[in-house]
């Protein structure tokens, strides 16, 4: 399957989804008013990916800001990987946050608490 | 913290950082956010404080523009936004119209969230994120909870009934810089 690339903007993240390596990277800002336009194509790609996933899937989140509607979509995306994890595949989330950025650290804690896949919090 | 009658917008010693008064329009969110962030970066050397304030601004402004449209009394100054510095703290004040019929429900929600401990609000945030579903306006009610959580409950509000259909909603959020 083809990889998914989306360039970032002032309000939307740069997204790279690599079907071969299993590395999914979200970086920048995710504060669109309409998150559905941004995330529905991503979900569609992921639904295809989990049919024939890579051996290891690593989800790298390095966001500066994200709004609440983006957090709903992030959770929906992680839920799909949870299903993959349940089938015995290796899945991990690497949640990056800047030193002293308590809000982003707190958000990483939220996902770690909610999800049943490993969520690693990494300071950069 | 409960409802404050006749909410005082600012103290005379407050330093105005940025203000906007005008018609509510989606395009204004970007401008207000961009200008506020630029001014904050000039004033505040701690990037973590700037980020916290901008995070709260994103939630407040998107909440207003997602929920505060289609009003019959919307005039040229129907939305107001002020960002102040008060000693080491920062204050965001907004004023916008909401439907009078929604006031009671909003008061109930705000008072319930404001009465919660930090642990309770975290629990409610997480359960709403998990169970809240997608609302057609996008946020599924998470925005309000998130604002209160990020501001550590330092939020005051006030309503003023304009007529049977429309009320003014004033919100003041204090972000402590310690």
PDB file of C-alpha atoms in Angstrom:
ATOM      1  CA  UNK A   1       0.000   0.000   0.000  1.00  0.00           C
ATOM      2  CA  UNK A   2       1.116   3.576  -0.620  1.00  0.00           C
ATOM      3  CA  UNK A   3       2.485   5.692   2.167  1.00  0.00           C
ATOM      4  CA  UNK A   4       0.505   8.690   3.411  1.00  0.00           C
ATOM      5  CA  UNK A   5       2.079  12.138   3.507  1.00  0.00           C
ATOM      6  CA  UNK A   6       0.530  15.407   4.527  1.00  0.00           C
ATOM      7  CA  UNK A   7       2.418  18.687   4.765  1.00  0.00           C
ATOM      8  CA  UNK A   8       1.909  20.660   7.956  1.00  0.00           C
ATOM      9  CA  UNK A   9       0.405  24.146   8.148  1.00  0.00           C
ATOM     10  CA  UNK A  10      -0.165  26.782  10.863  1.00  0.00           C
ATOM     11  CA  UNK A  11      -3.167  24.780  12.078  1.00  0.00           C
ATOM     12  CA  UNK A  12      -2.608  21.237  10.869  1.00  0.00           C
ATOM     13  CA  UNK A  13       0.136  18.703  11.601  1.00  0.00           C
ATOM     14  CA  UNK A  14       2.666  17.178   9.260  1.00  0.00           C
ATOM     15  CA  UNK A  15       1.678  13.517   8.959  1.00  0.00           C
ATOM     16  CA  UNK A  16       3.765  10.635   7.649  1.00  0.00           C
ATOM     17  CA  UNK A  17       2.309   7.145   7.685  1.00  0.00           C
ATOM     18  CA  UNK A  18       4.764   4.517   6.417  1.00  0.00           C
ATOM     19  CA  UNK A  19       3.157   1.169   5.602  1.00  0.00           C
ATOM     20  CA  UNK A  20       6.478  -0.648   5.117  1.00  0.00           C
ATOM     21  CA  UNK A  21       8.337   0.487   8.254  1.00  0.00           C
ATOM     22  CA  UNK A  22       5.196   0.820  10.394  1.00  0.00           C
ATOM     23  CA  UNK A  23       6.289   4.263  11.553  1.00  0.00           C
ATOM     24  CA  UNK A  24       3.524   6.853  11.933  1.00  0.00           C
ATOM     25  CA  UNK A  25       4.629  10.421  12.677  1.00  0.00           C
ATOM     26  CA  UNK A  26       2.455  13.383  13.676  1.00  0.00           C
ATOM     27  CA  UNK A  27       4.242  16.688  14.311  1.00  0.00           C
ATOM     28  CA  UNK A  28       3.471  20.403  14.556  1.00  0.00           C
ATOM     29  CA  UNK A  29       0.077  21.834  15.454  1.00  0.00           C
ATOM     30  CA  UNK A  30      -3.311  20.190  15.255  1.00  0.00           C
ATOM     31  CA  UNK A  31      -5.867  22.937  15.875  1.00  0.00           C
ATOM     32  CA  UNK A  32      -8.222  22.861  12.867  1.00  0.00           C
ATOM     33  CA  UNK A  33     -11.827  24.015  13.370  1.00  0.00           C
ATOM     34  CA  UNK A  34     -12.941  21.016  11.362  1.00  0.00           C
ATOM     35  CA  UNK A  35     -10.924  18.013  12.489  1.00  0.00           C
ATOM     36  CA  UNK A  36     -13.016  15.593  10.412  1.00  0.00           C
ATOM     37  CA  UNK A  37     -11.627  16.965   7.118  1.00  0.00           C
ATOM     38  CA  UNK A  38      -8.103  16.375   8.401  1.00  0.00           C
ATOM     39  CA  UNK A  39      -8.482  13.055  10.185  1.00  0.00           C
ATOM     40  CA  UNK A  40     -11.052  11.064   8.154  1.00  0.00           C
ATOM     41  CA  UNK A  41      -8.546  10.344   5.320  1.00  0.00           C
ATOM     42  CA  UNK A  42      -5.974   9.342   7.974  1.00  0.00           C
ATOM     43  CA  UNK A  43      -8.444   6.921   9.573  1.00  0.00           C
ATOM     44  CA  UNK A  44      -9.271   5.489   6.164  1.00  0.00           C
ATOM     45  CA  UNK A  45      -5.564   4.850   5.470  1.00  0.00           C
ATOM     46  CA  UNK A  46      -5.112   3.237   8.896  1.00  0.00           C
ATOM     47  CA  UNK A  47      -8.123   0.974   8.345  1.00  0.00           C
ATOM     48  CA  UNK A  48      -6.329  -0.283   5.233  1.00  0.00           C
ATOM     49  CA  UNK A  49      -2.975  -0.572   7.016  1.00  0.00           C
ATOM     50  CA  UNK A  50      -4.217  -2.756   9.853  1.00  0.00           C
ATOM     51  CA  UNK A  51      -5.333  -5.391   7.320  1.00  0.00           C
ATOM     52  CA  UNK A  52      -1.654  -6.012   6.395  1.00  0.00           C
ATOM     53  CA  UNK A  53       0.406  -4.258   9.060  1.00  0.00           C
ATOM     54  CA  UNK A  54       4.182  -4.114   9.482  1.00  0.00           C
ATOM     55  CA  UNK A  55       5.827  -6.329  12.125  1.00  0.00           C
ATOM     56  CA  UNK A  56       6.248  -3.348  14.464  1.00  0.00           C
ATOM     57  CA  UNK A  57       4.075  -0.259  14.488  1.00  0.00           C
ATOM     58  CA  UNK A  58       5.455   2.836  16.184  1.00  0.00           C
ATOM     59  CA  UNK A  59       3.338   5.906  16.585  1.00  0.00           C
ATOM     60  CA  UNK A  60       5.416   9.069  17.111  1.00  0.00           C
ATOM     61  CA  UNK A  61       3.473  12.098  18.357  1.00  0.00           C
ATOM     62  CA  UNK A  62       5.442  15.331  18.555  1.00  0.00           C
ATOM     63  CA  UNK A  63       2.758  17.998  18.705  1.00  0.00           C
ATOM     64  CA  UNK A  64       3.180  21.558  19.890  1.00  0.00           C
ATOM     65  CA  UNK A  65      -0.551  22.247  20.271  1.00  0.00           C
ATOM     66  CA  UNK A  66      -3.703  20.255  19.700  1.00  0.00           C
ATOM     67  CA  UNK A  67      -7.353  21.046  20.300  1.00  0.00           C
ATOM     68  CA  UNK A  68      -9.997  18.855  21.889  1.00  0.00           C
ATOM     69  CA  UNK A  69     -11.584  17.710  18.640  1.00  0.00           C
ATOM     70  CA  UNK A  70      -8.130  16.545  17.491  1.00  0.00           C
ATOM     71  CA  UNK A  71      -7.751  14.620  20.748  1.00  0.00           C
ATOM     72  CA  UNK A  72     -10.970  12.719  19.964  1.00  0.00           C
ATOM     73  CA  UNK A  73      -9.548  11.689  16.597  1.00  0.00           C
ATOM     74  CA  UNK A  74      -6.168  10.771  18.078  1.00  0.00           C
ATOM     75  CA  UNK A  75      -7.996   8.493  20.502  1.00  0.00           C
ATOM     76  CA  UNK A  76      -9.984   6.911  17.653  1.00  0.00           C
ATOM     77  CA  UNK A  77      -6.714   6.282  15.778  1.00  0.00           C
ATOM     78  CA  UNK A  78      -5.034   4.769  18.851  1.00  0.00           C
ATOM     79  CA  UNK A  79      -8.109   2.557  19.409  1.00  0.00           C
ATOM     80  CA  UNK A  80      -7.547   0.992  15.993  1.00  0.00           C
ATOM     81  CA  UNK A  81      -3.960   0.175  16.959  1.00  0.00           C
ATOM     82  CA  UNK A  82      -5.219  -1.271  20.216  1.00  0.00           C
ATOM     83  CA  UNK A  83      -7.107  -3.830  18.151  1.00  0.00           C
ATOM     84  CA  UNK A  84      -3.884  -4.628  16.300  1.00  0.00           C
ATOM     85  CA  UNK A  85      -2.046  -4.956  19.629  1.00  0.00           C
ATOM     86  CA  UNK A  86      -4.662  -7.437  20.867  1.00  0.00           C
ATOM     87  CA  UNK A  87      -3.848  -9.728  17.937  1.00  0.00           C
ATOM     88  CA  UNK A  88      -0.245  -9.975  19.181  1.00  0.00           C
ATOM     89  CA  UNK A  89       1.419  -7.370  16.950  1.00  0.00           C
ATOM     90  CA  UNK A  90       3.953  -4.989  18.474  1.00  0.00           C
ATOM     91  CA  UNK A  91       2.498  -1.503  18.800  1.00  0.00           C
ATOM     92  CA  UNK A  92       3.929   1.430  20.747  1.00  0.00           C
ATOM     93  CA  UNK A  93       3.179   5.130  21.105  1.00  0.00           C
ATOM     94  CA  UNK A  94       6.035   7.564  21.661  1.00  0.00           C
ATOM     95  CA  UNK A  95       4.581  10.775  23.046  1.00  0.00           C
ATOM     96  CA  UNK A  96       7.084  13.633  22.927  1.00  0.00           C
ATOM     97  CA  UNK A  97       6.793  16.788  24.997  1.00  0.00           C
ATOM     98  CA  UNK A  98       9.045  19.760  25.568  1.00  0.00           C
ATOM     99  CA  UNK A  99      10.696  20.108  28.964  1.00  0.00           C
ATOM    100  CA  UNK A 100       8.330  22.069  31.276  1.00  0.00           C
ATOM    101  CA  UNK A 101       5.383  21.677  28.876  1.00  0.00           C
ATOM    102  CA  UNK A 102       3.050  20.352  31.553  1.00  0.00           C
ATOM    103  CA  UNK A 103      -0.011  20.432  29.287  1.00  0.00           C
ATOM    104  CA  UNK A 104       1.496  18.128  26.677  1.00  0.00           C
ATOM    105  CA  UNK A 105       2.898  15.876  29.416  1.00  0.00           C
ATOM    106  CA  UNK A 106      -0.579  15.736  30.983  1.00  0.00           C
ATOM    107  CA  UNK A 107      -2.094  14.791  27.610  1.00  0.00           C
ATOM    108  CA  UNK A 108       0.445  11.988  27.268  1.00  0.00           C
ATOM    109  CA  UNK A 109      -0.542  10.811  30.750  1.00  0.00           C
ATOM    110  CA  UNK A 110      -4.219  10.873  29.707  1.00  0.00           C
ATOM    111  CA  UNK A 111      -3.564   8.573  26.746  1.00  0.00           C
ATOM    112  CA  UNK A 112      -1.314   6.315  28.810  1.00  0.00           C
ATOM    113  CA  UNK A 113      -4.105   5.961  31.356  1.00  0.00           C
ATOM    114  CA  UNK A 114      -6.825   5.337  28.755  1.00  0.00           C
ATOM    115  CA  UNK A 115      -5.038   3.063  26.276  1.00  0.00           C
ATOM    116  CA  UNK A 116      -4.080  -0.584  26.523  1.00  0.00           C
ATOM    117  CA  UNK A 117      -0.991  -0.170  24.355  1.00  0.00           C
ATOM    118  CA  UNK A 118       2.371   1.028  25.688  1.00  0.00           C
ATOM    119  CA  UNK A 119       2.647   4.840  25.734  1.00  0.00           C
ATOM    120  CA  UNK A 120       6.149   6.149  26.348  1.00  0.00           C
ATOM    121  CA  UNK A 121       6.515   9.792  27.411  1.00  0.00           C
ATOM    122  CA  UNK A 122       9.717  11.314  26.051  1.00  0.00           C
ATOM    123  CA  UNK A 123      11.111  14.771  26.888  1.00  0.00           C
ATOM    124  CA  UNK A 124      12.888  16.638  24.102  1.00  0.00           C
TER     125      UNK A 124
ATOM    126  CA  UNK B   1     -16.058  28.932  42.512  1.00  0.00           C
ATOM    127  CA  UNK B   2     -19.591  29.914  41.619  1.00  0.00           C
ATOM    128  CA  UNK B   3     -21.342  32.432  39.451  1.00  0.00           C
ATOM    129  CA  UNK B   4     -20.140  35.986  39.926  1.00  0.00           C
ATOM    130  CA  UNK B   5     -22.679  38.690  39.442  1.00  0.00           C
ATOM    131  CA  UNK B   6     -21.485  41.785  37.590  1.00  0.00           C
ATOM    132  CA  UNK B   7     -18.144  40.288  36.656  1.00  0.00           C
ATOM    133  CA  UNK B   8     -15.434  42.909  36.763  1.00  0.00           C
ATOM    134  CA  UNK B   9     -13.479  42.703  33.560  1.00  0.00           C
ATOM    135  CA  UNK B  10     -10.221  44.257  34.678  1.00  0.00           C
ATOM    136  CA  UNK B  11      -8.396  46.115  37.417  1.00  0.00           C
ATOM    137  CA  UNK B  12      -7.047  49.589  36.680  1.00  0.00           C
ATOM    138  CA  UNK B  13      -3.503  48.302  37.136  1.00  0.00           C
ATOM    139  CA  UNK B  14      -3.904  45.530  34.564  1.00  0.00           C
ATOM    140  CA  UNK B  15      -1.727  45.745  31.496  1.00  0.00           C
ATOM    141  CA  UNK B  16      -3.667  45.288  28.255  1.00  0.00           C
ATOM    142  CA  UNK B  17      -1.841  42.915  25.922  1.00  0.00           C
ATOM    143  CA  UNK B  18      -4.343  42.520  23.104  1.00  0.00           C
ATOM    144  CA  UNK B  19      -8.014  43.170  22.515  1.00  0.00           C
ATOM    145  CA  UNK B  20     -10.552  42.593  19.778  1.00  0.00           C
ATOM    146  CA  UNK B  21     -14.121  43.707  19.388  1.00  0.00           C
ATOM    147  CA  UNK B  22     -16.203  42.822  16.393  1.00  0.00           C
ATOM    148  CA  UNK B  23     -18.365  40.399  14.556  1.00  0.00           C
ATOM    149  CA  UNK B  24     -17.694  36.774  15.391  1.00  0.00           C
ATOM    150  CA  UNK B  25     -16.056  35.178  12.359  1.00  0.00           C
ATOM    151  CA  UNK B  26     -13.958  32.063  11.966  1.00  0.00           C
ATOM    152  CA  UNK B  27     -11.192  33.970  10.187  1.00  0.00           C
ATOM    153  CA  UNK B  28     -10.674  36.097  13.304  1.00  0.00           C
ATOM    154  CA  UNK B  29      -9.570  33.127  15.431  1.00  0.00           C
ATOM    155  CA  UNK B  30      -6.306  32.811  13.515  1.00  0.00           C
ATOM    156  CA  UNK B  31      -5.583  36.531  13.737  1.00  0.00           C
ATOM    157  CA  UNK B  32      -6.404  36.779  17.456  1.00  0.00           C
ATOM    158  CA  UNK B  33      -4.318  33.695  18.262  1.00  0.00           C
ATOM    159  CA  UNK B  34      -1.379  34.834  16.165  1.00  0.00           C
ATOM    160  CA  UNK B  35      -1.333  38.375  17.590  1.00  0.00           C
ATOM    161  CA  UNK B  36      -1.830  37.188  21.177  1.00  0.00           C
ATOM    162  CA  UNK B  37       0.991  34.650  20.896  1.00  0.00           C
ATOM    163  CA  UNK B  38       3.353  37.227  19.367  1.00  0.00           C
ATOM    164  CA  UNK B  39       2.642  39.753  22.128  1.00  0.00           C
ATOM    165  CA  UNK B  40       2.941  37.094  24.845  1.00  0.00           C
ATOM    166  CA  UNK B  41       6.340  35.990  23.542  1.00  0.00           C
ATOM    167  CA  UNK B  42       7.540  39.606  23.865  1.00  0.00           C
ATOM    168  CA  UNK B  43       6.339  39.837  27.458  1.00  0.00           C
ATOM    169  CA  UNK B  44       6.946  36.378  28.858  1.00  0.00           C
ATOM    170  CA  UNK B  45      10.318  34.654  28.758  1.00  0.00           C
ATOM    171  CA  UNK B  46       9.009  31.265  29.932  1.00  0.00           C
ATOM    172  CA  UNK B  47       7.829  29.409  26.852  1.00  0.00           C
ATOM    173  CA  UNK B  48       5.861  26.942  29.019  1.00  0.00           C
ATOM    174  CA  UNK B  49       3.647  29.806  30.280  1.00  0.00           C
ATOM    175  CA  UNK B  50       3.103  31.130  26.749  1.00  0.00           C
ATOM    176  CA  UNK B  51       2.133  27.638  25.596  1.00  0.00           C
ATOM    177  CA  UNK B  52      -0.312  27.166  28.454  1.00  0.00           C
ATOM    178  CA  UNK B  53      -2.009  30.504  27.698  1.00  0.00           C
ATOM    179  CA  UNK B  54      -2.173  29.788  23.946  1.00  0.00           C
ATOM    180  CA  UNK B  55      -3.614  26.331  24.689  1.00  0.00           C
ATOM    181  CA  UNK B  56      -6.377  27.936  26.732  1.00  0.00           C
ATOM    182  CA  UNK B  57      -6.964  30.619  24.089  1.00  0.00           C
ATOM    183  CA  UNK B  58      -7.389  27.963  21.392  1.00  0.00           C
ATOM    184  CA  UNK B  59     -10.019  26.190  23.473  1.00  0.00           C
ATOM    185  CA  UNK B  60     -11.897  29.342  24.493  1.00  0.00           C
ATOM    186  CA  UNK B  61     -11.994  30.841  21.006  1.00  0.00           C
ATOM    187  CA  UNK B  62     -12.871  27.639  19.180  1.00  0.00           C
ATOM    188  CA  UNK B  63     -15.540  26.914  21.777  1.00  0.00           C
ATOM    189  CA  UNK B  64     -17.135  30.325  21.176  1.00  0.00           C
ATOM    190  CA  UNK B  65     -16.963  30.111  17.403  1.00  0.00           C
ATOM    191  CA  UNK B  66     -18.228  26.535  17.309  1.00  0.00           C
ATOM    192  CA  UNK B  67     -21.175  27.176  19.594  1.00  0.00           C
ATOM    193  CA  UNK B  68     -21.929  30.888  19.406  1.00  0.00           C
ATOM    194  CA  UNK B  69     -23.244  31.481  15.915  1.00  0.00           C
ATOM    195  CA  UNK B  70     -26.574  32.289  14.245  1.00  0.00           C
ATOM    196  CA  UNK B  71     -27.858  35.006  16.514  1.00  0.00           C
ATOM    197  CA  UNK B  72     -30.503  37.491  15.667  1.00  0.00           C
ATOM    198  CA  UNK B  73     -28.957  40.332  17.676  1.00  0.00           C
ATOM    199  CA  UNK B  74     -25.402  39.948  16.424  1.00  0.00           C
ATOM    200  CA  UNK B  75     -24.081  43.443  15.832  1.00  0.00           C
ATOM    201  CA  UNK B  76     -20.710  44.858  14.871  1.00  0.00           C
ATOM    202  CA  UNK B  77     -19.356  44.501  18.406  1.00  0.00           C
ATOM    203  CA  UNK B  78     -21.061  41.302  19.459  1.00  0.00           C
ATOM    204  CA  UNK B  79     -17.820  39.518  20.334  1.00  0.00           C
ATOM    205  CA  UNK B  80     -15.216  40.942  22.700  1.00  0.00           C
ATOM    206  CA  UNK B  81     -11.843  39.573  23.624  1.00  0.00           C
ATOM    207  CA  UNK B  82      -9.267  40.952  26.048  1.00  0.00           C
ATOM    208  CA  UNK B  83      -5.916  39.600  27.153  1.00  0.00           C
ATOM    209  CA  UNK B  84      -4.417  41.260  30.231  1.00  0.00           C
ATOM    210  CA  UNK B  85      -1.331  40.848  32.362  1.00  0.00           C
ATOM    211  CA  UNK B  86      -1.983  41.201  36.095  1.00  0.00           C
ATOM    212  CA  UNK B  87       1.278  41.154  38.069  1.00  0.00           C
ATOM    213  CA  UNK B  88       2.725  37.751  37.112  1.00  0.00           C
ATOM    214  CA  UNK B  89      -0.606  36.290  35.984  1.00  0.00           C
ATOM    215  CA  UNK B  90      -2.533  36.511  32.724  1.00  0.00           C
ATOM    216  CA  UNK B  91      -6.265  37.087  32.312  1.00  0.00           C
ATOM    217  CA  UNK B  92      -8.371  36.225  29.278  1.00  0.00           C
ATOM    218  CA  UNK B  93     -11.809  37.814  29.093  1.00  0.00           C
ATOM    219  CA  UNK B  94     -14.381  37.071  26.413  1.00  0.00           C
ATOM    220  CA  UNK B  95     -17.918  38.253  25.860  1.00  0.00           C
ATOM    221  CA  UNK B  96     -20.283  36.651  23.367  1.00  0.00           C
ATOM    222  CA  UNK B  97     -23.943  35.938  22.775  1.00  0.00           C
ATOM    223  CA  UNK B  98     -25.512  32.625  23.606  1.00  0.00           C
ATOM    224  CA  UNK B  99     -29.123  31.475  23.403  1.00  0.00           C
ATOM    225  CA  UNK B 100     -31.038  32.361  26.578  1.00  0.00           C
ATOM    226  CA  UNK B 101     -32.538  28.864  26.602  1.00  0.00           C
ATOM    227  CA  UNK B 102     -28.999  27.405  26.948  1.00  0.00           C
ATOM    228  CA  UNK B 103     -27.995  29.575  29.928  1.00  0.00           C
ATOM    229  CA  UNK B 104     -29.400  27.381  32.681  1.00  0.00           C
ATOM    230  CA  UNK B 105     -27.710  24.262  31.360  1.00  0.00           C
ATOM    231  CA  UNK B 106     -24.393  26.060  30.954  1.00  0.00           C
ATOM    232  CA  UNK B 107     -24.555  27.388  34.539  1.00  0.00           C
ATOM    233  CA  UNK B 108     -25.197  23.861  35.819  1.00  0.00           C
ATOM    234  CA  UNK B 109     -22.254  22.460  33.893  1.00  0.00           C
ATOM    235  CA  UNK B 110     -19.863  25.272  34.833  1.00  0.00           C
ATOM    236  CA  UNK B 111     -20.749  25.140  38.534  1.00  0.00           C
ATOM    237  CA  UNK B 112     -20.407  21.359  38.606  1.00  0.00           C
ATOM    238  CA  UNK B 113     -16.961  21.439  36.960  1.00  0.00           C
ATOM    239  CA  UNK B 114     -15.765  24.377  39.066  1.00  0.00           C
ATOM    240  CA  UNK B 115     -16.698  22.565  42.283  1.00  0.00           C
ATOM    241  CA  UNK B 116     -14.479  19.621  41.358  1.00  0.00           C
ATOM    242  CA  UNK B 117     -11.025  18.832  42.658  1.00  0.00           C
ATOM    243  CA  UNK B 118      -8.108  18.573  40.232  1.00  0.00           C
ATOM    244  CA  UNK B 119      -8.362  14.764  40.344  1.00  0.00           C
ATOM    245  CA  UNK B 120     -12.121  14.847  39.657  1.00  0.00           C
ATOM    246  CA  UNK B 121     -11.777  17.139  36.660  1.00  0.00           C
ATOM    247  CA  UNK B 122      -9.024  14.902  35.239  1.00  0.00           C
ATOM    248  CA  UNK B 123     -11.282  11.880  35.684  1.00  0.00           C
ATOM    249  CA  UNK B 124     -14.221  13.669  34.012  1.00  0.00           C
ATOM    250  CA  UNK B 125     -11.987  14.849  31.167  1.00  0.00           C
ATOM    251  CA  UNK B 126     -10.740  11.321  30.501  1.00  0.00           C
ATOM    252  CA  UNK B 127     -14.176   9.721  30.693  1.00  0.00           C
ATOM    253  CA  UNK B 128     -15.654  12.383  28.371  1.00  0.00           C
ATOM    254  CA  UNK B 129     -12.787  11.845  25.937  1.00  0.00           C
ATOM    255  CA  UNK B 130     -13.508   8.120  25.943  1.00  0.00           C
ATOM    256  CA  UNK B 131     -17.312   8.149  26.087  1.00  0.00           C
ATOM    257  CA  UNK B 132     -18.310  11.575  24.793  1.00  0.00           C
ATOM    258  CA  UNK B 133     -18.549  10.617  21.135  1.00  0.00           C
ATOM    259  CA  UNK B 134     -18.337  13.115  18.312  1.00  0.00           C
ATOM    260  CA  UNK B 135     -20.735  16.016  18.373  1.00  0.00           C
ATOM    261  CA  UNK B 136     -21.651  17.668  15.075  1.00  0.00           C
ATOM    262  CA  UNK B 137     -19.817  20.755  16.321  1.00  0.00           C
ATOM    263  CA  UNK B 138     -16.675  18.772  16.886  1.00  0.00           C
ATOM    264  CA  UNK B 139     -15.763  19.014  20.523  1.00  0.00           C
ATOM    265  CA  UNK B 140     -18.232  16.711  22.292  1.00  0.00           C
ATOM    266  CA  UNK B 141     -18.274  19.021  25.341  1.00  0.00           C
ATOM    267  CA  UNK B 142     -14.614  18.474  26.068  1.00  0.00           C
ATOM    268  CA  UNK B 143     -13.612  22.087  25.408  1.00  0.00           C
ATOM    269  CA  UNK B 144     -15.201  23.544  28.525  1.00  0.00           C
ATOM    270  CA  UNK B 145     -13.767  20.830  30.756  1.00  0.00           C
ATOM    271  CA  UNK B 146     -10.361  21.315  29.195  1.00  0.00           C
ATOM    272  CA  UNK B 147     -10.383  25.096  29.779  1.00  0.00           C
ATOM    273  CA  UNK B 148     -11.242  24.631  33.462  1.00  0.00           C
ATOM    274  CA  UNK B 149      -8.648  21.882  33.819  1.00  0.00           C
ATOM    275  CA  UNK B 150      -5.823  23.843  32.196  1.00  0.00           C
ATOM    276  CA  UNK B 151      -6.675  26.994  34.185  1.00  0.00           C
ATOM    277  CA  UNK B 152      -6.757  24.987  37.427  1.00  0.00           C
ATOM    278  CA  UNK B 153     -10.335  26.127  38.032  1.00  0.00           C
ATOM    279  CA  UNK B 154      -9.465  29.849  37.970  1.00  0.00           C
ATOM    280  CA  UNK B 155     -12.518  30.807  35.971  1.00  0.00           C
ATOM    281  CA  UNK B 156     -15.332  33.280  36.587  1.00  0.00           C
ATOM    282  CA  UNK B 157     -18.409  33.848  34.521  1.00  0.00           C
ATOM    283  CA  UNK B 158     -21.441  36.054  34.241  1.00  0.00           C
ATOM    284  CA  UNK B 159     -24.626  36.129  32.171  1.00  0.00           C
ATOM    285  CA  UNK B 160     -26.697  39.115  31.134  1.00  0.00           C
ATOM    286  CA  UNK B 161     -30.110  38.561  29.599  1.00  0.00           C
ATOM    287  CA  UNK B 162     -30.509  40.781  26.540  1.00  0.00           C
ATOM    288  CA  UNK B 163     -33.952  39.572  25.502  1.00  0.00           C
ATOM    289  CA  UNK B 164     -36.024  36.403  25.524  1.00  0.00           C
ATOM    290  CA  UNK B 165     -33.822  34.735  22.944  1.00  0.00           C
ATOM    291  CA  UNK B 166     -30.357  36.120  23.552  1.00  0.00           C
ATOM    292  CA  UNK B 167     -28.016  36.490  26.498  1.00  0.00           C
ATOM    293  CA  UNK B 168     -24.482  37.761  26.889  1.00  0.00           C
ATOM    294  CA  UNK B 169     -21.961  35.318  28.302  1.00  0.00           C
ATOM    295  CA  UNK B 170     -18.863  36.798  29.927  1.00  0.00           C
ATOM    296  CA  UNK B 171     -15.957  34.566  30.804  1.00  0.00           C
ATOM    297  CA  UNK B 172     -12.807  35.464  32.689  1.00  0.00           C
ATOM    298  CA  UNK B 173      -9.981  32.939  32.961  1.00  0.00           C
ATOM    299  CA  UNK B 174      -6.911  33.598  35.064  1.00  0.00           C
ATOM    300  CA  UNK B 175      -3.726  31.754  34.197  1.00  0.00           C
ATOM    301  CA  UNK B 176      -1.321  31.730  37.087  1.00  0.00           C
ATOM    302  CA  UNK B 177       2.307  31.945  36.081  1.00  0.00           C
ATOM    303  CA  UNK B 178       3.747  30.074  39.059  1.00  0.00           C
TER     304      UNK B 178
END
